[in-house]
PDB file of C-alpha atoms in Angstrom:
ATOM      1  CA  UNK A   1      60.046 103.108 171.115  1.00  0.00           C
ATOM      2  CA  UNK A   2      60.361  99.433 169.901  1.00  0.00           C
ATOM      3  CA  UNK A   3      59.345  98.717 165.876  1.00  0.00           C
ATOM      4  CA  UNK A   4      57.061  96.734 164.723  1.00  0.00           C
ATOM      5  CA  UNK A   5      58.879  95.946 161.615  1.00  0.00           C
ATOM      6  CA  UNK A   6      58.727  92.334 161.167  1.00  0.00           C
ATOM      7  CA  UNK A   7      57.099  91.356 164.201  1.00  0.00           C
ATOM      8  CA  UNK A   8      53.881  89.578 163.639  1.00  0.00           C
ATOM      9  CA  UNK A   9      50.087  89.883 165.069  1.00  0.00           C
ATOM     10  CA  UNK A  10      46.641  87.733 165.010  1.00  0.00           C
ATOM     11  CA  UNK A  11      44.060  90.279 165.234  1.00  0.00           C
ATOM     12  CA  UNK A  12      40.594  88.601 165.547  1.00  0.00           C
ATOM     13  CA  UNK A  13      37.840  89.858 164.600  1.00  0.00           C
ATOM     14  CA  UNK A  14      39.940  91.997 161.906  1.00  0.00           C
ATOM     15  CA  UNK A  15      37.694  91.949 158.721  1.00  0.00           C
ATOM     16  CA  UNK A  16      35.790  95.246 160.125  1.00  0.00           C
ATOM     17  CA  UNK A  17      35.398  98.084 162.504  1.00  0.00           C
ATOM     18  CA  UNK A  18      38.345  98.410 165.182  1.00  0.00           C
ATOM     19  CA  UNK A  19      39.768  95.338 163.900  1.00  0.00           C
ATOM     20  CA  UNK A  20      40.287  96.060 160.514  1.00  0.00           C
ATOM     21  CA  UNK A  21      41.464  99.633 161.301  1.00  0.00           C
ATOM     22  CA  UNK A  22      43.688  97.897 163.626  1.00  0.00           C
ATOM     23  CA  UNK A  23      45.011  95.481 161.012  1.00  0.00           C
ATOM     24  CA  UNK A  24      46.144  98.326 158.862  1.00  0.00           C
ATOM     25  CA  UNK A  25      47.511 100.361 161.372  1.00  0.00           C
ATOM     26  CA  UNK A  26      50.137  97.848 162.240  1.00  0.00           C
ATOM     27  CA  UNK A  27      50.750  96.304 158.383  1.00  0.00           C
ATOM     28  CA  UNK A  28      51.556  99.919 157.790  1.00  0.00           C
ATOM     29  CA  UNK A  29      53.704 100.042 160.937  1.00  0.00           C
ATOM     30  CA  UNK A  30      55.326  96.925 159.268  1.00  0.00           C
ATOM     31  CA  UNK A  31      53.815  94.157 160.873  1.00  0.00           C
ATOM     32  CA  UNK A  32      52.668  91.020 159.375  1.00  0.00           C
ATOM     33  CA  UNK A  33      49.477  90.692 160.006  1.00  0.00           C
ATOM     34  CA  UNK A  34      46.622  87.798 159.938  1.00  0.00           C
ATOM     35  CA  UNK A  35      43.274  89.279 159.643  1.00  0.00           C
ATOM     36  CA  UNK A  36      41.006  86.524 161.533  1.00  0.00           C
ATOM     37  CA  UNK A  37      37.104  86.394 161.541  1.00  0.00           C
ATOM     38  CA  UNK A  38      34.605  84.303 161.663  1.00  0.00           C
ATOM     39  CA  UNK A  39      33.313  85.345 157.844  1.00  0.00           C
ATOM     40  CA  UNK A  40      36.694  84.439 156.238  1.00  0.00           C
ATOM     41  CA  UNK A  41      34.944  86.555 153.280  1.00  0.00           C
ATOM     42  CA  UNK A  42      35.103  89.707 155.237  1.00  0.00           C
ATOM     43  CA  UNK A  43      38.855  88.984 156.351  1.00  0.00           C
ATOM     44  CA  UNK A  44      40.406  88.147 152.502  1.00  0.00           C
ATOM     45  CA  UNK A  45      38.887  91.541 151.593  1.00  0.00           C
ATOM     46  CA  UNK A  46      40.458  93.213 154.272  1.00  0.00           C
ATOM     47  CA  UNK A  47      44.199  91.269 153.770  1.00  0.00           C
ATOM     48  CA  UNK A  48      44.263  92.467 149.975  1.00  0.00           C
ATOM     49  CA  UNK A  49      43.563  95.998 150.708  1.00  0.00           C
ATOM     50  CA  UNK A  50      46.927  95.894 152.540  1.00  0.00           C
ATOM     51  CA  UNK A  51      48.874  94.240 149.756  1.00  0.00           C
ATOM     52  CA  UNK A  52      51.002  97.201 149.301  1.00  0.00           C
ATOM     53  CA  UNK A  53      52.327  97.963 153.231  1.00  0.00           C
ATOM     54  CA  UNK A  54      55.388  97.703 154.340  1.00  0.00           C
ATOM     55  CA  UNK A  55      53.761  94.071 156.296  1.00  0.00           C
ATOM     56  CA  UNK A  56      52.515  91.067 154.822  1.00  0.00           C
ATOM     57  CA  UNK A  57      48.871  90.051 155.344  1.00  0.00           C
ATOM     58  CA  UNK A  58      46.985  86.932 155.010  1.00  0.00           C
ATOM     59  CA  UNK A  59      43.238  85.830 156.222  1.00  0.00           C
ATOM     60  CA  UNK A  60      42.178  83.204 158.425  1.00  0.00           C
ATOM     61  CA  UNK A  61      38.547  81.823 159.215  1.00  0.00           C
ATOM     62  CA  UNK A  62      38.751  82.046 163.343  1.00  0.00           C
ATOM     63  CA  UNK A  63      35.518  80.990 165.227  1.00  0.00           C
ATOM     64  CA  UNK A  64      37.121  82.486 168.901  1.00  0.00           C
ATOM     65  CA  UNK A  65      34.780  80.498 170.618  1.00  0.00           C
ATOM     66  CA  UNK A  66      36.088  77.301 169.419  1.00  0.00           C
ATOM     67  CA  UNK A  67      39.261  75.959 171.025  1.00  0.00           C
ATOM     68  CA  UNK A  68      40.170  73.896 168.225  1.00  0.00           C
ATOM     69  CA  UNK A  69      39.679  76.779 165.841  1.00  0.00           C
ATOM     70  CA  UNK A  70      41.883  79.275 168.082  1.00  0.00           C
ATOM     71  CA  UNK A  71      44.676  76.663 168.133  1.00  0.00           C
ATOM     72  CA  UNK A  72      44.504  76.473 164.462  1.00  0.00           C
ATOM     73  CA  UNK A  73      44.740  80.330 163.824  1.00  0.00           C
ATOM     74  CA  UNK A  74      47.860  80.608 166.665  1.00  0.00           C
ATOM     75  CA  UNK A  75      49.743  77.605 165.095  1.00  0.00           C
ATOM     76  CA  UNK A  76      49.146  78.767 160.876  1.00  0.00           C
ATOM     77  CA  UNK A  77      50.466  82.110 162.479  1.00  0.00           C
ATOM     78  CA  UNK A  78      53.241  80.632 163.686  1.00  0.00           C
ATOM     79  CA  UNK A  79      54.006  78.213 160.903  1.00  0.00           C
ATOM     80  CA  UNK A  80      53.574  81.550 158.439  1.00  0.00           C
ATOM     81  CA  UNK A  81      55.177  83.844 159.753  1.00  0.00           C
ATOM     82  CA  UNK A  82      57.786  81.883 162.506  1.00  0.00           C
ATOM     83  CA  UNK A  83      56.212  83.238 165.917  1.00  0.00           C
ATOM     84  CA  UNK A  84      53.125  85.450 167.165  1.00  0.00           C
ATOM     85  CA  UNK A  85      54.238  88.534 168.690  1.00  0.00           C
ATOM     86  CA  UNK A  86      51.088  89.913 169.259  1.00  0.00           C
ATOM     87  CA  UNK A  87      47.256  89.008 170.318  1.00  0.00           C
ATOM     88  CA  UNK A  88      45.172  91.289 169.739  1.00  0.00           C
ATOM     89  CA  UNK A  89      42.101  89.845 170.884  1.00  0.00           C
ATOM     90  CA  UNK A  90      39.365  92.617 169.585  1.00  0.00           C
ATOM     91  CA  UNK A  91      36.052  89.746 168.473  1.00  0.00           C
ATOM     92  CA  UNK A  92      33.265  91.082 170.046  1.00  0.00           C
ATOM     93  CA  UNK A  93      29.036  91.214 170.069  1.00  0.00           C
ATOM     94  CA  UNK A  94      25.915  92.430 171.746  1.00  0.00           C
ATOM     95  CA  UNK A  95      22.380  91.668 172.574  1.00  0.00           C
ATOM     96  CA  UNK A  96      20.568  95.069 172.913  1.00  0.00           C
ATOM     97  CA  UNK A  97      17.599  93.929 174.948  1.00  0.00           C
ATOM     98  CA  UNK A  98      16.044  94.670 178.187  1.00  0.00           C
ATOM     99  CA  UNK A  99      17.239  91.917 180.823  1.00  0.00           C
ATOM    100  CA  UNK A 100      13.842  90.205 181.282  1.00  0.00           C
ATOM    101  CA  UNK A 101      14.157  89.539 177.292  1.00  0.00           C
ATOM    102  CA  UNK A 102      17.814  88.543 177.202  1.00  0.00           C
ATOM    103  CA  UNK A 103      17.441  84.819 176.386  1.00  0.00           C
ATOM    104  CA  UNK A 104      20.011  82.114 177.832  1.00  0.00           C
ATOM    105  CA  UNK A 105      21.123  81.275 174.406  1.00  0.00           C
ATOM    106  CA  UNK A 106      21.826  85.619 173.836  1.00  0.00           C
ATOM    107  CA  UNK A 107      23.592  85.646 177.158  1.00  0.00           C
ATOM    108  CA  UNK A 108      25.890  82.527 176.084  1.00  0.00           C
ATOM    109  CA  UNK A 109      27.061  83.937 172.763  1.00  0.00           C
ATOM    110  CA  UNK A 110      27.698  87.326 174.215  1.00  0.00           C
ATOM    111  CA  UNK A 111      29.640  85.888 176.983  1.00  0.00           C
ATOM    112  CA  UNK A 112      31.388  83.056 174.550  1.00  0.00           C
ATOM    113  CA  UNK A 113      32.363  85.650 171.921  1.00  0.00           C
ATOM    114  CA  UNK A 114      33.674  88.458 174.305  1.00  0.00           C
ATOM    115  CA  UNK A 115      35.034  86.682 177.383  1.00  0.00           C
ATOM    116  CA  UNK A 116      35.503  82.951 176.571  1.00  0.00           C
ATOM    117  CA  UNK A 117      37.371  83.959 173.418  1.00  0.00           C
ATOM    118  CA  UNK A 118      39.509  86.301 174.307  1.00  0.00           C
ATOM    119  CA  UNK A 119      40.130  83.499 176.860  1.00  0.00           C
ATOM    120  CA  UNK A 120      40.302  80.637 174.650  1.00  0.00           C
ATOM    121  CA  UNK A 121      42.978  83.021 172.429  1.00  0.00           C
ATOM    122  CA  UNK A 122      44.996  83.716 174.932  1.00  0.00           C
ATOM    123  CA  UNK A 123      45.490  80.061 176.268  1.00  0.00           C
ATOM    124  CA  UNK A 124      46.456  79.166 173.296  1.00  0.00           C
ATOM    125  CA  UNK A 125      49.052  82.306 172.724  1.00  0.00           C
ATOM    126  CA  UNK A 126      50.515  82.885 176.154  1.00  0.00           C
ATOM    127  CA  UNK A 127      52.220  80.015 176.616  1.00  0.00           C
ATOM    128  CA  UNK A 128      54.232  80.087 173.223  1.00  0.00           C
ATOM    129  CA  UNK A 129      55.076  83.486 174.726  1.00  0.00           C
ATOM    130  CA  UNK A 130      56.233  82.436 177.679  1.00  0.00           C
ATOM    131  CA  UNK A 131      58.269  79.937 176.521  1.00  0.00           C
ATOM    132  CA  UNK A 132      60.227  82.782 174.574  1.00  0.00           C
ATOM    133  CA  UNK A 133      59.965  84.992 176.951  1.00  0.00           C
ATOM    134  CA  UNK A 134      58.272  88.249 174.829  1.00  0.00           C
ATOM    135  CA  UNK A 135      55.263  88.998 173.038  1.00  0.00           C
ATOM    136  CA  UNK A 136      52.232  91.411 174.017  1.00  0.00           C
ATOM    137  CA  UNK A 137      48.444  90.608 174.522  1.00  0.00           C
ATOM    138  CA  UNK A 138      45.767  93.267 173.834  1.00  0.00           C
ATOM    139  CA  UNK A 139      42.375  92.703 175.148  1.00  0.00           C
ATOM    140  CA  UNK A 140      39.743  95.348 173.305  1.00  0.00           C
ATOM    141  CA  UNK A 141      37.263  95.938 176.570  1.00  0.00           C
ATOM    142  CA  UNK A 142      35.169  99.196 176.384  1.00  0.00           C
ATOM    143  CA  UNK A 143      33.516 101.613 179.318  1.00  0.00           C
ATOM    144  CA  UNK A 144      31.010  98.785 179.883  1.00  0.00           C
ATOM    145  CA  UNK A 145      33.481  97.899 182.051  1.00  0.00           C
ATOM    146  CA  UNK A 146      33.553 100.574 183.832  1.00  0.00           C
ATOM    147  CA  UNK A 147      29.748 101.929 183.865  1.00  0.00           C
ATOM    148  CA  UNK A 148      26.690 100.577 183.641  1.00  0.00           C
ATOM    149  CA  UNK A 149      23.123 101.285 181.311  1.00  0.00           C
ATOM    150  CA  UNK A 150      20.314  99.539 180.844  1.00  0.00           C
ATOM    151  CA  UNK A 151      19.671  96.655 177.990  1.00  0.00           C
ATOM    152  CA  UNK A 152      23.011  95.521 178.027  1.00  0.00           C
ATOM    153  CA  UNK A 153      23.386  93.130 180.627  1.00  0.00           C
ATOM    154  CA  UNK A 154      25.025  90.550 179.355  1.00  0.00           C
ATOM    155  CA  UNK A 155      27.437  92.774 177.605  1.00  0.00           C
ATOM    156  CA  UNK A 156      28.690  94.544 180.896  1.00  0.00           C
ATOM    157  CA  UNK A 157      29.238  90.969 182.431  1.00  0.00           C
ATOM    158  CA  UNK A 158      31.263  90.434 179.444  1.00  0.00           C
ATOM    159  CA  UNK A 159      33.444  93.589 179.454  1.00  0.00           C
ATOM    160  CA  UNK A 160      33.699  93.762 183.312  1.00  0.00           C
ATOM    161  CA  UNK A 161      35.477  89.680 182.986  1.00  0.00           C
ATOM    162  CA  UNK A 162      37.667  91.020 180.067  1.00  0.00           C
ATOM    163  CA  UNK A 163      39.085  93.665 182.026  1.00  0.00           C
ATOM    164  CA  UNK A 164      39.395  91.262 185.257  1.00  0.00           C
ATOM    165  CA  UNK A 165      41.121  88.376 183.048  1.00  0.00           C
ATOM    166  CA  UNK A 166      43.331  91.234 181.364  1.00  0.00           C
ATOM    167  CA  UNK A 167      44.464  92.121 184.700  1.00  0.00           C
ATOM    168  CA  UNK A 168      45.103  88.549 185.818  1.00  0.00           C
ATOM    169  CA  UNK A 169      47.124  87.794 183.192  1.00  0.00           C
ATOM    170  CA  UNK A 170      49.355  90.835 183.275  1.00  0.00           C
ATOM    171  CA  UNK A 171      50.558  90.497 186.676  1.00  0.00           C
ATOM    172  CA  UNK A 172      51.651  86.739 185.405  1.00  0.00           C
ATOM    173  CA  UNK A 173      52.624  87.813 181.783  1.00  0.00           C
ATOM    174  CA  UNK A 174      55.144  90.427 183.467  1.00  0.00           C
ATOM    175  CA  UNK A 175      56.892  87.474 185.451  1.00  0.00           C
ATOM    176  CA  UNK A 176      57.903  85.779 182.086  1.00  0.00           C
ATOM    177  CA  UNK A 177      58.239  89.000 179.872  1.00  0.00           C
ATOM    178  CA  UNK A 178      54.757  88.702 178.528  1.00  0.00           C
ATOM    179  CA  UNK A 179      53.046  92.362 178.356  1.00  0.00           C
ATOM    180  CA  UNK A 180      49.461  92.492 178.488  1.00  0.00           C
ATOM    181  CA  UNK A 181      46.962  95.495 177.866  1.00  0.00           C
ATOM    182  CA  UNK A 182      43.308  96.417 178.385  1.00  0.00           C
ATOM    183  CA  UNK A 183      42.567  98.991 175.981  1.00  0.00           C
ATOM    184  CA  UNK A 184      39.211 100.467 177.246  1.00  0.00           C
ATOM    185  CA  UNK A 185      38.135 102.121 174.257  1.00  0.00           C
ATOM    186  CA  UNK A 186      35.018 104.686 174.055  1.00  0.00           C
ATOM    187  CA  UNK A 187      32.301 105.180 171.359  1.00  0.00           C
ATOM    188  CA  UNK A 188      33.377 104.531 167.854  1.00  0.00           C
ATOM    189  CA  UNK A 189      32.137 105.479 164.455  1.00  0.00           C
ATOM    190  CA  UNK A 190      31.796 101.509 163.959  1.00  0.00           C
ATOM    191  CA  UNK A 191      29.326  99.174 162.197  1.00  0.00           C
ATOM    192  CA  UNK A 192      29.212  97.884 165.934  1.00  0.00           C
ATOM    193  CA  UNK A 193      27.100 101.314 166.824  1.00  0.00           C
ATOM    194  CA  UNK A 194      26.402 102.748 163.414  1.00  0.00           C
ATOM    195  CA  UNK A 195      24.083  99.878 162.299  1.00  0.00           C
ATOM    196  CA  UNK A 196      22.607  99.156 165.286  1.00  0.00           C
ATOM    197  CA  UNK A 197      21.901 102.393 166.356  1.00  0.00           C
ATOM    198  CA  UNK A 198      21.558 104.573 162.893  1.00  0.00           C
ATOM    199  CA  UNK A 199      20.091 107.509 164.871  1.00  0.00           C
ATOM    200  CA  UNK A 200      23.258 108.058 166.758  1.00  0.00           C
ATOM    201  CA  UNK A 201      25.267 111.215 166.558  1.00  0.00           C
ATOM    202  CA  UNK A 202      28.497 110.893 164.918  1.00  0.00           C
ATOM    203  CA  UNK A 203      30.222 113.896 167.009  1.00  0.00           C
ATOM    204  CA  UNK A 204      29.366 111.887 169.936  1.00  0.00           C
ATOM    205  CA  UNK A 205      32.024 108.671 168.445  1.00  0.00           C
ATOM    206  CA  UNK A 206      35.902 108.968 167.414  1.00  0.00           C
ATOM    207  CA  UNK A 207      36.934 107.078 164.457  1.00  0.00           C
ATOM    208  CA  UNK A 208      38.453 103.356 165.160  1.00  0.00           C
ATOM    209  CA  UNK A 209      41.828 104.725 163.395  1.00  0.00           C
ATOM    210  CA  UNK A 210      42.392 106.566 166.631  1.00  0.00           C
ATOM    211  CA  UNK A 211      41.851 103.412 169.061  1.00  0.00           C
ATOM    212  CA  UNK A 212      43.872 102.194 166.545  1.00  0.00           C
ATOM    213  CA  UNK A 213      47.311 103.850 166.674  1.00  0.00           C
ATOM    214  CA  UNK A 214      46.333 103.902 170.501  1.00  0.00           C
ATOM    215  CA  UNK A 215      47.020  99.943 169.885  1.00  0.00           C
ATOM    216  CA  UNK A 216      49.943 100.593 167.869  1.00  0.00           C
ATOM    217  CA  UNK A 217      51.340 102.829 170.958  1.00  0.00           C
ATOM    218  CA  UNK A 218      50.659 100.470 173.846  1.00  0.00           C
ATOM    219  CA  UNK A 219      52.455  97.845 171.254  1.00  0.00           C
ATOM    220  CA  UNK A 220      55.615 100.003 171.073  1.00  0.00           C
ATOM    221  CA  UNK A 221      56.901 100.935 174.413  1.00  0.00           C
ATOM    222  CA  UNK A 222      60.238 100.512 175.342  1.00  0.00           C
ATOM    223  CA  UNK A 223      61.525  97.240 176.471  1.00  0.00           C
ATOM    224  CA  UNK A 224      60.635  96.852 180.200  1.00  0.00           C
ATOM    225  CA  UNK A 225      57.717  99.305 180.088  1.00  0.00           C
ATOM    226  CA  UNK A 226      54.249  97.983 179.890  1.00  0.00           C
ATOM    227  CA  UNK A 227      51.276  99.681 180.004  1.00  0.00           C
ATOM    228  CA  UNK A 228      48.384  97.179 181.880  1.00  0.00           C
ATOM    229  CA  UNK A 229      45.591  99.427 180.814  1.00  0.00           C
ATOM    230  CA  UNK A 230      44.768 102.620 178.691  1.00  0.00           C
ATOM    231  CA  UNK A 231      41.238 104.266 178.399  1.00  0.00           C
ATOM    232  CA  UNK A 232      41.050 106.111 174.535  1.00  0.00           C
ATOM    233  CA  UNK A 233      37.602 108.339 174.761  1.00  0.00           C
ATOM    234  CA  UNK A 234      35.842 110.667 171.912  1.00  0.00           C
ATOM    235  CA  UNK A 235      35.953 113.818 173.471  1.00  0.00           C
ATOM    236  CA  UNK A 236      32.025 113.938 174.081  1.00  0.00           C
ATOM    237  CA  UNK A 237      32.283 110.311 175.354  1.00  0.00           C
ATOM    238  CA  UNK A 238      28.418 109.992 176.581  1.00  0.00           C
ATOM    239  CA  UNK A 239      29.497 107.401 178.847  1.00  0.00           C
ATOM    240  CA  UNK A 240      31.981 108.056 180.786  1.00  0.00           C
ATOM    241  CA  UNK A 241      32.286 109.532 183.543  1.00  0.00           C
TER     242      UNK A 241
END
């Protein structure tokens, strides 16, 4: 398996949930790490919880939306740390209405957060990849992508373009030694769900750590092995099949 030890990751959305499990997952796998979100609050909490790892950390304000602001994050990454090895583009949020209440301005931010950024992100990452010929790109979709229910249109059409994009740019990435991963990741015991939905069951959810070191695998394969996409499910996964 191939080390993370001294390789270096942008993980957006990282101040909570998946993405701050995710952040210490691979700081403790020895990755530097910058912890990007849009509170920057959120993120410098997370980054000096992980003071002590084997990885350095540092926090970025990252608005994945904005093109000028994902440009920013890529290039301080860079300019810290010498080169990004690793996207992990995890930013994501819902509406939770019925369709004939999903406003136009709901249905933009959904789409803009989960599909434009991880977009926007990548445009701004893959090419510094390519031109050195390595690094990895790991796009956080979920079952939505895979089944439908009801008050979550916009977020399906979200999830469903993440896992097409993902797809698209693997089967370029591999061409230039650029891996890319959809990691299609169940129910979690998340602020995501939990606050949202407070009457959930917990046994129904896994805890993010697991997606987690499911991101650290995918991360670590063996030079000229890539795995395009991985589904990680709670055992009681609801949704799927």
């Amino acid at each position: 398996m191939t080390s993370l030890q001294g390789k270096n990751a942008l993980v957006t959305g990282g101040g909570s949930g998946l993405g701050a499990e995710t952040c210490r997952v691979l700081a403790a796998a020895g990755a530097n790490v910058v912890v990007a979100d849009i509170d920057r609050e959120s993120a410098a909490r997370l980054a000096a919880t992980l003071a002590d790892c084997p990885g350095k950390a540092e926090a970025t304000e990252l608005d994945v939306r904005d093109a000028a602001s994902a440009e920013a994050a890529v290039t301080a990454t860079e300019e810290r740390f010498g080169s990004l090895d690793m996207l992990i583009n995890n930013a994501g949020v819902d509406r939770t209405v019925p369709f004939d209440e999903l406003s136009v301005d709901d249905w933009d931010l959904v789409l803009d957060v989960n599909l434009r950024g991880a977009f926007v992100m990548s445009r701004s990452a893959f090419p510094r990849m390519k031109e050195r010929g390595s690094g990895h790109i790991v796009n956080i979709v979920s079952t939505a992508a895979r089944r439908a229910w009801a008050n979550a249109a916009a977020y399906h059409a979200s999830k469903w373009g993440l896992l097409g994009l993902s797809h698209s740019l693997h089967v370029e990435g591999r061409e230039v030694g650029v891996g890319v991963t959809a990691l299609i990741a169940g129910g979690m015991r998340t602020p995501f769900i939990m606050d949202r939905f407070p009457d959930t069951d917990p046994g129904l959810l896994q805890e993010p750590h697991n997606v987690a070191e499911a991101i650290r695998f995918v991360l670590t394969q063996p030079p000229g092995t890539v795995i395009p996409e991985l589904m990680v499910l709670p055992m009681r996964e609801t949704s799927w099949p």
